[in-house]
PDB file of C-alpha atoms in Angstrom:
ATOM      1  CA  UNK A   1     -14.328   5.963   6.582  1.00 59.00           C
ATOM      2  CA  UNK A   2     -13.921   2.835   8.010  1.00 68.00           C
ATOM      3  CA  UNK A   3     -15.591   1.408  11.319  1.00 76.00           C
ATOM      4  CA  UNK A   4     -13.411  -0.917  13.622  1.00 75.00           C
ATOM      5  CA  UNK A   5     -15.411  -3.371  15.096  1.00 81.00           C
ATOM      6  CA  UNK A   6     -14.738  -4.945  18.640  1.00 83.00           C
ATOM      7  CA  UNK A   7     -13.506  -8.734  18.624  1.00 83.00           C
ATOM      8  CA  UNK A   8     -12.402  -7.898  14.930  1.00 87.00           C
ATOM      9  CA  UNK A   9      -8.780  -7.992  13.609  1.00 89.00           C
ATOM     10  CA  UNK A  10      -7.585  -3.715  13.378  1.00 92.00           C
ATOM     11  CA  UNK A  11      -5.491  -2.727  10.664  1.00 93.00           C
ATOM     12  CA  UNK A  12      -1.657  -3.375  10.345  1.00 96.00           C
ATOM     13  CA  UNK A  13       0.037  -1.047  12.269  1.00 96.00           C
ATOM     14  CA  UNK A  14       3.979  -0.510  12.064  1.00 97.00           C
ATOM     15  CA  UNK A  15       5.784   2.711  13.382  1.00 97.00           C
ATOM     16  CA  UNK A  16       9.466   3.677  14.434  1.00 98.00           C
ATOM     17  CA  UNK A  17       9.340   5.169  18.116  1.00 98.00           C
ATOM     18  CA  UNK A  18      11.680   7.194  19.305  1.00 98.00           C
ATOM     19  CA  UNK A  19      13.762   5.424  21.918  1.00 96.00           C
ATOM     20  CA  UNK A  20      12.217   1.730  21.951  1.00 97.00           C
ATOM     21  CA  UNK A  21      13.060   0.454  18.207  1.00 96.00           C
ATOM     22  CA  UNK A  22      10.525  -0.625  15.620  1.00 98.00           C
ATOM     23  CA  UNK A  23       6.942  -1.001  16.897  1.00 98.00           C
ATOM     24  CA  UNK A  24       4.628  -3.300  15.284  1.00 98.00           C
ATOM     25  CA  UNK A  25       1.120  -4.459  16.656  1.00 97.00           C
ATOM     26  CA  UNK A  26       1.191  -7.489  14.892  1.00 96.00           C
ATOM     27  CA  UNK A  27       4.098  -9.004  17.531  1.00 96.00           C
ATOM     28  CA  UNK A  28       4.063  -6.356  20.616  1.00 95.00           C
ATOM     29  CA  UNK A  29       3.209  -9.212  22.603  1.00 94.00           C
ATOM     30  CA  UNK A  30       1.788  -7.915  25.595  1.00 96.00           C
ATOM     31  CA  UNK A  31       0.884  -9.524  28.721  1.00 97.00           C
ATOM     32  CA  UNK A  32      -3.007  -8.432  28.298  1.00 96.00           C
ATOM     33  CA  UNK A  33      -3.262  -5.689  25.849  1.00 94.00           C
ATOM     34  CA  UNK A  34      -1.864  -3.163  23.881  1.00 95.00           C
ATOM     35  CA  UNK A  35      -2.984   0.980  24.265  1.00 95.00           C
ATOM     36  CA  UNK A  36      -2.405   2.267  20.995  1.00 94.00           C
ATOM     37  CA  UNK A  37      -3.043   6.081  21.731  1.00 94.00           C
ATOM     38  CA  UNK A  38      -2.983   8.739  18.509  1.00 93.00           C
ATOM     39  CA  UNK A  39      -2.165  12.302  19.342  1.00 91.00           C
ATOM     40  CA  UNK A  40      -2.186  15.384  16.809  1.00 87.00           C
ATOM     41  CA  UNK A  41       1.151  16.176  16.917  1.00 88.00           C
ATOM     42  CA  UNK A  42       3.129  18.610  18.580  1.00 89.00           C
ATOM     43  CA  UNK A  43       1.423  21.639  17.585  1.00 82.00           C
ATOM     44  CA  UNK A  44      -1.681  20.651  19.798  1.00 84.00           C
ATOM     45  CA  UNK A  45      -1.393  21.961  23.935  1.00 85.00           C
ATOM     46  CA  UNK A  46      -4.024  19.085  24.466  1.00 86.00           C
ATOM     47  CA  UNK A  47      -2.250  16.419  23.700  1.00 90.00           C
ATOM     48  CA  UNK A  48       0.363  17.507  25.774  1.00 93.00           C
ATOM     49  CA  UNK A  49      -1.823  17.717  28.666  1.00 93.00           C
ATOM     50  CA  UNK A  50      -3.175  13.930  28.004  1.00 93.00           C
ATOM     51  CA  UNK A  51       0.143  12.595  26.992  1.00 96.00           C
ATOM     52  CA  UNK A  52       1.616  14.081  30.392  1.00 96.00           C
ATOM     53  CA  UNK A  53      -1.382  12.441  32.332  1.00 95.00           C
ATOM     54  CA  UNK A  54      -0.541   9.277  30.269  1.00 96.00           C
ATOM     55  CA  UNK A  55       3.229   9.259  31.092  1.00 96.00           C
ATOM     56  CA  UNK A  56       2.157   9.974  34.565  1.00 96.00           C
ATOM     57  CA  UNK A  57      -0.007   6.504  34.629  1.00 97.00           C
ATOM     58  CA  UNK A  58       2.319   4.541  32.296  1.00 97.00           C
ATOM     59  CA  UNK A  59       3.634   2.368  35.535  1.00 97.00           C
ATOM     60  CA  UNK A  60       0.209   1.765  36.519  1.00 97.00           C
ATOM     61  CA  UNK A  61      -0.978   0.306  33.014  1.00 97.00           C
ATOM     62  CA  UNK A  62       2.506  -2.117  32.547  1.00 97.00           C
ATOM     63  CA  UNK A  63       1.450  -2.894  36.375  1.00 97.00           C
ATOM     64  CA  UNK A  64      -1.653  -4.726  34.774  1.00 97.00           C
ATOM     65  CA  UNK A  65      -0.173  -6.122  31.976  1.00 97.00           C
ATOM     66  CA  UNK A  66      -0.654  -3.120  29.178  1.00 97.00           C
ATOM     67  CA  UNK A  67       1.851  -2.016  26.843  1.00 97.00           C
ATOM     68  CA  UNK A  68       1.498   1.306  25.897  1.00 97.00           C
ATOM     69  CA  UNK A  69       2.581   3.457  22.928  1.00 97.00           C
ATOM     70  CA  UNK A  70       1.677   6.757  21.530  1.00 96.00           C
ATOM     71  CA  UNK A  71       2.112   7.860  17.995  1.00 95.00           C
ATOM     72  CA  UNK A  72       0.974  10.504  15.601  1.00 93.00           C
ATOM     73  CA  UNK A  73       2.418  11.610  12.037  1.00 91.00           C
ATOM     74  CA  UNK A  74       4.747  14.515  13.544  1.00 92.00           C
ATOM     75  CA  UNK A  75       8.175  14.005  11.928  1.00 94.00           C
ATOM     76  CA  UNK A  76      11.324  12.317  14.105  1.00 97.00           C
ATOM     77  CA  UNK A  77      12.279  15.862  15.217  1.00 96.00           C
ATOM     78  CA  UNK A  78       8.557  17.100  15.946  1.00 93.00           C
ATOM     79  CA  UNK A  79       8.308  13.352  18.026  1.00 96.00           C
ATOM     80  CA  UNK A  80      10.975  14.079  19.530  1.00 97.00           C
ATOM     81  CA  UNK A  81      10.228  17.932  20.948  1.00 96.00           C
ATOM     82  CA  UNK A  82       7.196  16.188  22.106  1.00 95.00           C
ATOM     83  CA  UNK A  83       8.732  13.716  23.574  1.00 97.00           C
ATOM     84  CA  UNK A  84      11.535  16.280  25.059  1.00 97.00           C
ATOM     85  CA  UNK A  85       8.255  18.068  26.879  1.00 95.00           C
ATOM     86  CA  UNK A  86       6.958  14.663  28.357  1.00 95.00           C
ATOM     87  CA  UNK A  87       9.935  13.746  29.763  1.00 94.00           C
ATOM     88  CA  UNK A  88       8.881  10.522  30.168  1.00 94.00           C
ATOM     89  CA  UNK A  89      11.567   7.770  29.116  1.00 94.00           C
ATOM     90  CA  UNK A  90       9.513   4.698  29.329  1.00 96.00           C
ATOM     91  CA  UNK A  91       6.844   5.798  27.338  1.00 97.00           C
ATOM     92  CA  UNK A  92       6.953   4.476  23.621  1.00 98.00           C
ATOM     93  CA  UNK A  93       6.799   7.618  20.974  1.00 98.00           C
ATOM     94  CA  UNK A  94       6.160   6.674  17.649  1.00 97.00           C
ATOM     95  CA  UNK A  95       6.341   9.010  14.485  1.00 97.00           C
ATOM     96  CA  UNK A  96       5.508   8.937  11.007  1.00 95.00           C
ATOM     97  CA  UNK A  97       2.387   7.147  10.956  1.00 92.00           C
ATOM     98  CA  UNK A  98       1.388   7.240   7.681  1.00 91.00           C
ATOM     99  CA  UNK A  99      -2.043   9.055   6.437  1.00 87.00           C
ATOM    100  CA  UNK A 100      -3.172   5.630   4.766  1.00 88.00           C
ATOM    101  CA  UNK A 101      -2.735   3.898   7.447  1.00 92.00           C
ATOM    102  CA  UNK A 102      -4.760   6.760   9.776  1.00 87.00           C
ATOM    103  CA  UNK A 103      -7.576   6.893   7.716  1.00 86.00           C
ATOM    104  CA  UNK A 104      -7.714   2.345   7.943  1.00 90.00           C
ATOM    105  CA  UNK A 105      -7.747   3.018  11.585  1.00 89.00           C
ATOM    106  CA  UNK A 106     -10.472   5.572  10.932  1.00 84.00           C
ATOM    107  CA  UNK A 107      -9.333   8.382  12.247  1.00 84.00           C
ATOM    108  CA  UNK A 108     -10.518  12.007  10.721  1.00 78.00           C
ATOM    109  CA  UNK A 109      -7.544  14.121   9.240  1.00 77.00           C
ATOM    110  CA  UNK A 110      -7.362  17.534   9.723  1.00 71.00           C
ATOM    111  CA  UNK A 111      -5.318  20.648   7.538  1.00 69.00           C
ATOM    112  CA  UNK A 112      -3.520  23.217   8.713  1.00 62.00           C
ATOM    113  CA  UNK A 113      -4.973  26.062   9.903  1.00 64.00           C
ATOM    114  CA  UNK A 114      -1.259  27.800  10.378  1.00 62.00           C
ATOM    115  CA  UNK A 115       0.368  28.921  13.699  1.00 64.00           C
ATOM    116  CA  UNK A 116      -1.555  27.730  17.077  1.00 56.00           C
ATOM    117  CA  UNK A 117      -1.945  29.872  19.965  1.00 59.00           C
ATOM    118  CA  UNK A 118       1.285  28.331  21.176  1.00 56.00           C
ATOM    119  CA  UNK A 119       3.269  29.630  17.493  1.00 63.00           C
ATOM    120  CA  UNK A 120       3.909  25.861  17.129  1.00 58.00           C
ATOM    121  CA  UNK A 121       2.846  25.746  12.838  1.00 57.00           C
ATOM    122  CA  UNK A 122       0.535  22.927  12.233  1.00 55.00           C
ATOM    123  CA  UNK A 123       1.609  20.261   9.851  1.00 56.00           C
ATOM    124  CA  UNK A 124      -0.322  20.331   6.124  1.00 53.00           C
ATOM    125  CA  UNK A 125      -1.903  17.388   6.732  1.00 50.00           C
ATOM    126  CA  UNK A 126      -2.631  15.230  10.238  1.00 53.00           C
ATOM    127  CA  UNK A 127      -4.388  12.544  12.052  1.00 56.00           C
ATOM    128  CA  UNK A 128      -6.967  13.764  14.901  1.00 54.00           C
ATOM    129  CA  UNK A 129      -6.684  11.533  18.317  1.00 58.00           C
ATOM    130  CA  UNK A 130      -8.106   8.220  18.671  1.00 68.00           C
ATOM    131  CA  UNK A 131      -7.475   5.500  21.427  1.00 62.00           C
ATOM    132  CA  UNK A 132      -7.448   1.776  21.073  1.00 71.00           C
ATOM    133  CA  UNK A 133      -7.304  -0.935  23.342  1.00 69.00           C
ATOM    134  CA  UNK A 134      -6.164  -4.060  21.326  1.00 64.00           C
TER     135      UNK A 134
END
């Protein structure tokens, strides 16, 4: 697996999002940084408990000059019931990150394990959480 080192160029990163067009690292163009923040997908309760917390904070980070966008490898429709639960508009969603590009950004990837406690059904394969401040 690879190891990201700090001060080091990361690995191409290109996404759709939801509601805020194409996303690409390479030209977000932040003021100071960008939080690139990976989430399991809607099957996982956590996530929805950090992602709410992050939506919650959102104005705070663009306040000092970081852009913010979460992503996983859900499918549109499983972004966007994610999404749906966040309500939280400004926050960039992205979807369909590809496994390749996960495992560059060296982030473990699980298998399903079938229907969570919440009888959302886990996706074959997906990328566990990682954050990055770039």
């Amino acid at each position: 697996m690879p190891m990201l080192m700090p001060r080091q160029p990361v690995p191409a990163l290109a996404v759709p999002t939801l509601a805020h067009g194409p996303f690409d690292l390479a030209s977000d163009d932040p003021a100071k940084f960008s939080l690139v923040v990976f989430y399991r997908g809607l099957h996982c309760p956590n996530c929805l408990k950090y992602l709410l917390e992050l939506g919650r904070l959102l104005p705070d980070f663009e306040q000092r000059g970081v852009k913010v966008i979460a992503l996983s490898s859900d499918t549109r429709e499983r972004a966007q019931a994610m999404a749906d639960k966040l309500k939280a508009p400004a926050l960039r969603v992205g979807h369909g990150l590809p496994l390749a590009v996960a495992r560059q950004w060296g982030l473990y990837l699980s298998t399903s394990r079938g229907t969570t406690s919440i009888g959302i059904e886990e996706p074959a394969l997906f990328a566990e959480p990682g954050l990055f401040l770039v």
